[in-house]
PDB file of C-alpha atoms in Angstrom:
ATOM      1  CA  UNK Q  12      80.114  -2.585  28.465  1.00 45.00           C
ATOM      2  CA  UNK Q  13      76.838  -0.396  29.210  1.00 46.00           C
ATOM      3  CA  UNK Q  14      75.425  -2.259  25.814  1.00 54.00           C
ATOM      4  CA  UNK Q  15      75.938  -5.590  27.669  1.00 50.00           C
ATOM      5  CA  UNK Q  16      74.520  -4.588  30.718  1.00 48.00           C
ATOM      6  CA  UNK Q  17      71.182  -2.973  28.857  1.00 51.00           C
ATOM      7  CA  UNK Q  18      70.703  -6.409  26.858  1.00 56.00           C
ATOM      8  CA  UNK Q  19      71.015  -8.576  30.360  1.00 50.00           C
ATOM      9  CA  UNK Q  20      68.143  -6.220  31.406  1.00 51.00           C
ATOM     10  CA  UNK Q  21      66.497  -6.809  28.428  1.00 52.00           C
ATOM     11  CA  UNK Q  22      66.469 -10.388  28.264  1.00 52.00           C
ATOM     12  CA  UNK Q  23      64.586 -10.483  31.668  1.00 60.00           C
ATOM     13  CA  UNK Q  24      62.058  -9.058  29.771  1.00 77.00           C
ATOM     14  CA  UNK Q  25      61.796 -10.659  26.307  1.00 76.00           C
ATOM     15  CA  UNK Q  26      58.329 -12.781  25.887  1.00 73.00           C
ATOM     16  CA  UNK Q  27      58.580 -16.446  26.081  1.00 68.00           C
ATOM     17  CA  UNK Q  28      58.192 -17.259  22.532  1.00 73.00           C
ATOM     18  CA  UNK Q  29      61.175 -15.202  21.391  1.00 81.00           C
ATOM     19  CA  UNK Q  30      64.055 -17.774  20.530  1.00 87.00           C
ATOM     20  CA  UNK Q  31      66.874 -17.549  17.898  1.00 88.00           C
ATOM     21  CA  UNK Q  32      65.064 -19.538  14.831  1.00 92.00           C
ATOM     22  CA  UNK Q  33      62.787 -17.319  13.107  1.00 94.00           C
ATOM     23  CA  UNK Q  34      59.868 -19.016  10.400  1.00 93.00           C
ATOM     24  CA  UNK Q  35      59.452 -16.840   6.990  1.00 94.00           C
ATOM     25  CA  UNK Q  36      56.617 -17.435   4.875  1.00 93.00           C
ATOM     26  CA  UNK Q  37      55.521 -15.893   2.144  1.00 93.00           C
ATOM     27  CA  UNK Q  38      58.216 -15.513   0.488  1.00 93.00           C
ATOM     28  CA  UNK Q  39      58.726 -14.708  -3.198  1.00 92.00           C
ATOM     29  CA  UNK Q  40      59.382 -18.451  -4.929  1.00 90.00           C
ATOM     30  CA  UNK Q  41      62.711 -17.098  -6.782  1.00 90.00           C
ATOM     31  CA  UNK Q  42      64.548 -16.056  -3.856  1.00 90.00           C
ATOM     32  CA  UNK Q  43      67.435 -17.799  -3.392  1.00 90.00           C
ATOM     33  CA  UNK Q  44      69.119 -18.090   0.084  1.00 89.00           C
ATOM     34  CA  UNK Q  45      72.007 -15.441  -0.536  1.00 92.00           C
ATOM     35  CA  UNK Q  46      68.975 -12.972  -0.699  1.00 92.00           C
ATOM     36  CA  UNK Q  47      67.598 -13.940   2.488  1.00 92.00           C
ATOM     37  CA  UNK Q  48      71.095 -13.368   3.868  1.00 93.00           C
ATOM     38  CA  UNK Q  49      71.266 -10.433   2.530  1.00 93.00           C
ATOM     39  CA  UNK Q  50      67.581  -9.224   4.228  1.00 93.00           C
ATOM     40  CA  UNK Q  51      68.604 -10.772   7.815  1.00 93.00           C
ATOM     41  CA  UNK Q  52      72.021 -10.256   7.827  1.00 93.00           C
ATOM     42  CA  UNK Q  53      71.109  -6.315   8.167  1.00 94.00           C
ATOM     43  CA  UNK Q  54      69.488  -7.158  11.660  1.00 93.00           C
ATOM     44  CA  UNK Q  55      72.999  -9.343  12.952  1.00 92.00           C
ATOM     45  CA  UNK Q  56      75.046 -12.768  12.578  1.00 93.00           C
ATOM     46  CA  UNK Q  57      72.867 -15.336  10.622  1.00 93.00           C
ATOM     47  CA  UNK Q  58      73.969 -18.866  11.327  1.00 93.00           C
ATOM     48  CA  UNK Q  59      72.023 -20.764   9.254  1.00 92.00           C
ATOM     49  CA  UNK Q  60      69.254 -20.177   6.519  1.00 93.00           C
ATOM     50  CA  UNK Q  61      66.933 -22.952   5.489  1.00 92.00           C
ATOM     51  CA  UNK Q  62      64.848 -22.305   2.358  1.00 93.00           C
ATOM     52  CA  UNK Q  63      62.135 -24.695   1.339  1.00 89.00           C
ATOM     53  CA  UNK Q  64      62.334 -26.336  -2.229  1.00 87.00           C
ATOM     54  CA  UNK Q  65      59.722 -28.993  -2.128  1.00 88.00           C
ATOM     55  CA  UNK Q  66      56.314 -28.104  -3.923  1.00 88.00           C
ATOM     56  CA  UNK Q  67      54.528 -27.798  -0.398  1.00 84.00           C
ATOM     57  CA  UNK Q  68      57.272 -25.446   1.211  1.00 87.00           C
ATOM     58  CA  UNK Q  69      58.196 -23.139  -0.951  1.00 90.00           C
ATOM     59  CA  UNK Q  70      57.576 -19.728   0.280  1.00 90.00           C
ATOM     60  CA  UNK Q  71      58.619 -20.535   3.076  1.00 93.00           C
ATOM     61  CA  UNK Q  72      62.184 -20.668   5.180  1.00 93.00           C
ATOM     62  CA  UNK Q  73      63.565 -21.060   8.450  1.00 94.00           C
ATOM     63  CA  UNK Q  74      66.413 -18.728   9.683  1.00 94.00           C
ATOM     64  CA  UNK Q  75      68.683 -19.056  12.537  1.00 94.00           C
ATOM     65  CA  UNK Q  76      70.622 -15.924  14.562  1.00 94.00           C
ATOM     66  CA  UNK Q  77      73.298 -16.444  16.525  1.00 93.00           C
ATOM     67  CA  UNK Q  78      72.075 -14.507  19.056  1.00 90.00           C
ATOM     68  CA  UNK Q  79      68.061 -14.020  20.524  1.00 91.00           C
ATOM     69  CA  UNK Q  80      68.129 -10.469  20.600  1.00 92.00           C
ATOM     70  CA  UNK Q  81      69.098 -10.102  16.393  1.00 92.00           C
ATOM     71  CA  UNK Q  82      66.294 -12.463  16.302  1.00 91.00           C
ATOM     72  CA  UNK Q  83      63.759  -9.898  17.929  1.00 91.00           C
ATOM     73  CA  UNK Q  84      65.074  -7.185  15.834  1.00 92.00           C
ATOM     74  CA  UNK Q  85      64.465  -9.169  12.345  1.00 93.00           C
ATOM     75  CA  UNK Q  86      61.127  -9.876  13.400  1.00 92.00           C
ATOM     76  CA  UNK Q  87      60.562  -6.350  14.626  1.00 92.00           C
ATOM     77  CA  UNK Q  88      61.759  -4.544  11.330  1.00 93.00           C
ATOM     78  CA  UNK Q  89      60.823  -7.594   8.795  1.00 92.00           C
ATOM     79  CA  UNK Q  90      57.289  -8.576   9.364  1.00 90.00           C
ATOM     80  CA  UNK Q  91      55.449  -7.130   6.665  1.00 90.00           C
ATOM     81  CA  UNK Q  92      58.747  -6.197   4.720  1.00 90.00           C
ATOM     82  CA  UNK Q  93      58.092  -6.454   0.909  1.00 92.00           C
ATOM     83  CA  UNK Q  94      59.978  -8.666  -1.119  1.00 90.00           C
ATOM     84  CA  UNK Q  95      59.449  -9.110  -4.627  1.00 89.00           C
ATOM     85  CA  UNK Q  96      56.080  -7.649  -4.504  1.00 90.00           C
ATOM     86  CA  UNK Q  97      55.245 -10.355  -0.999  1.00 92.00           C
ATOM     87  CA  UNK Q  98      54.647  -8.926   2.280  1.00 94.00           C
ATOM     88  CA  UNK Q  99      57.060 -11.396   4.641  1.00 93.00           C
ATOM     89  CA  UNK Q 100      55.481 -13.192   6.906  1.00 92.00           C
ATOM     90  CA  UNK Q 101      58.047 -13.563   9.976  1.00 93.00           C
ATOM     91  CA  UNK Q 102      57.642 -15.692  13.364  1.00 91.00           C
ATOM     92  CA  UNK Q 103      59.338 -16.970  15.914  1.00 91.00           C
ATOM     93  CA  UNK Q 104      59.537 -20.879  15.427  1.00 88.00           C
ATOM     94  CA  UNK Q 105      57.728 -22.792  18.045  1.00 83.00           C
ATOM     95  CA  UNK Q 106      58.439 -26.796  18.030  1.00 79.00           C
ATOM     96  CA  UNK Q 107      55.269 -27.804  19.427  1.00 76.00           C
ATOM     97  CA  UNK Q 108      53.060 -25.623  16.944  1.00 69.00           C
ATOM     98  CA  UNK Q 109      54.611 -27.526  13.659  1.00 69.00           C
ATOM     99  CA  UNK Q 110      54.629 -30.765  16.138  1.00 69.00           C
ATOM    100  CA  UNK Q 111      51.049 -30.550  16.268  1.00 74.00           C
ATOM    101  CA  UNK Q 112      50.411 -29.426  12.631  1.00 73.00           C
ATOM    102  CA  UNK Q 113      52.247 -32.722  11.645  1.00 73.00           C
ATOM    103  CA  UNK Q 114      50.499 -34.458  13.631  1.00 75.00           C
ATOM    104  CA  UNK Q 115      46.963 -33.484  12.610  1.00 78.00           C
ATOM    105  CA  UNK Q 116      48.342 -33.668   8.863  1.00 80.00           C
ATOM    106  CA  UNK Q 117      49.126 -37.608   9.672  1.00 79.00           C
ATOM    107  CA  UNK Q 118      45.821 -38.310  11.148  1.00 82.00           C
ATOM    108  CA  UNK Q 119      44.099 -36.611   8.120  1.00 84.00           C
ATOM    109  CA  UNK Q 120      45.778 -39.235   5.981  1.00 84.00           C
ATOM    110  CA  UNK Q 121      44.928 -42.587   8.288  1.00 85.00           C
ATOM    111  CA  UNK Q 122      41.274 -41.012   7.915  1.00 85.00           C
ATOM    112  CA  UNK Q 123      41.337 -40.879   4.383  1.00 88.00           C
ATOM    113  CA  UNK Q 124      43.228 -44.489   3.773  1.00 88.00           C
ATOM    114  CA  UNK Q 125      40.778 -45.428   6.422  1.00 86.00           C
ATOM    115  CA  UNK Q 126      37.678 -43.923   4.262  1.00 89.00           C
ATOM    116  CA  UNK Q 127      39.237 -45.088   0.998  1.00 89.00           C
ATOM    117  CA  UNK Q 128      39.211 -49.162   2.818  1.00 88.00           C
ATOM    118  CA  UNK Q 129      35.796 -48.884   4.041  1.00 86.00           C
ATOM    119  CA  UNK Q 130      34.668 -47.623   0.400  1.00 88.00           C
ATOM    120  CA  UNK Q 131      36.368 -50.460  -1.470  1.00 86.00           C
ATOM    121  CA  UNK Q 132      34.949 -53.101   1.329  1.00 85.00           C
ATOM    122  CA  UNK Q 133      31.325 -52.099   0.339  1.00 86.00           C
ATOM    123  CA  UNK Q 134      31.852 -51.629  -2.889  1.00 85.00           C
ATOM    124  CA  UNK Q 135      33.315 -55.608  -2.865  1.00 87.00           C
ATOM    125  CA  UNK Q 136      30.396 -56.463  -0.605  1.00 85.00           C
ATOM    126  CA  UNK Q 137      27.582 -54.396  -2.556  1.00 84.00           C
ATOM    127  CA  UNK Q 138      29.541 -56.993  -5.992  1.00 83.00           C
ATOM    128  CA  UNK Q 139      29.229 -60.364  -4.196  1.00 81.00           C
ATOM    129  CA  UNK Q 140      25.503 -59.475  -3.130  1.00 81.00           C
ATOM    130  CA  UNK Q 141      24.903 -58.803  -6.947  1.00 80.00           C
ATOM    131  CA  UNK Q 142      26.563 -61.933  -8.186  1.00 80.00           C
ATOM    132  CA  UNK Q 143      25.002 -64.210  -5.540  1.00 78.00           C
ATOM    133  CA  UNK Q 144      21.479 -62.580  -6.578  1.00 68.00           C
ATOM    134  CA  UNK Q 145      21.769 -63.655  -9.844  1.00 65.00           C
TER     135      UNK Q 145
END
């Protein structure tokens, strides 16, 4: 009973950002997920473990606690753990952080197709003045 009492106390104090889904990177590429539940599972309940596999997230996973204050702990005891010669890289997961990241990802593409248009529009205008001047 005291234990629930001290983590209602707690959790008046725990810092916005803290929430249940944690972000790993730099993780080894080999790992495999029972691994990772074997890492977190030391710090309490792990409800679900998301590794990446494509070519631009691997490395990197996302692991959900059942509870906020396991959460805290992992991150306490695992950022800057080594694994497989990698020092872990372990945050809390913020939406609007990856929202944005997207986002600026997307408009770095438009600018390029954009840049990649204008290019082949002079390059068809710069051919028609050529053929007309002969």
């Amino acid at each position: 009973m005291a234990d629930v009492a001290t983590r209602k106390a707690a959790s008046s104090r725990l810092p916005p950002e803290v929430n249940r889904i944690l972000y790993v990177r730099n993780l080894p590429f080999k790992i495999s997920a029972e691994e990772l539940y074997g890492i977190f599972g030391k710090y309490g309940a792990v409800y679900q473990i998301r590794l990446g596999d494509r070519r631009d997230t691997r490395g990197t996973a996302f692991v959900i606690y059942e509870d906020i204050f396991d959460a805290k702990a992992a991150v306490d005891h695992l950022s800057g753990f080594n694994v497989g010669g990698r020092y872990l890289v372990v945050l809390y997961y913020q939406p609007a952080k990856f929202e944005r990241r997207q986002d600026a990802e997307d408009k770095q593409k438009e600018l390029e197709e954009l840049r990649r248009q204008v290019k082949a529009k002079k390059a068809s205008i710069a051919a028609k003045e050529a053929s007309e001047g002969q």
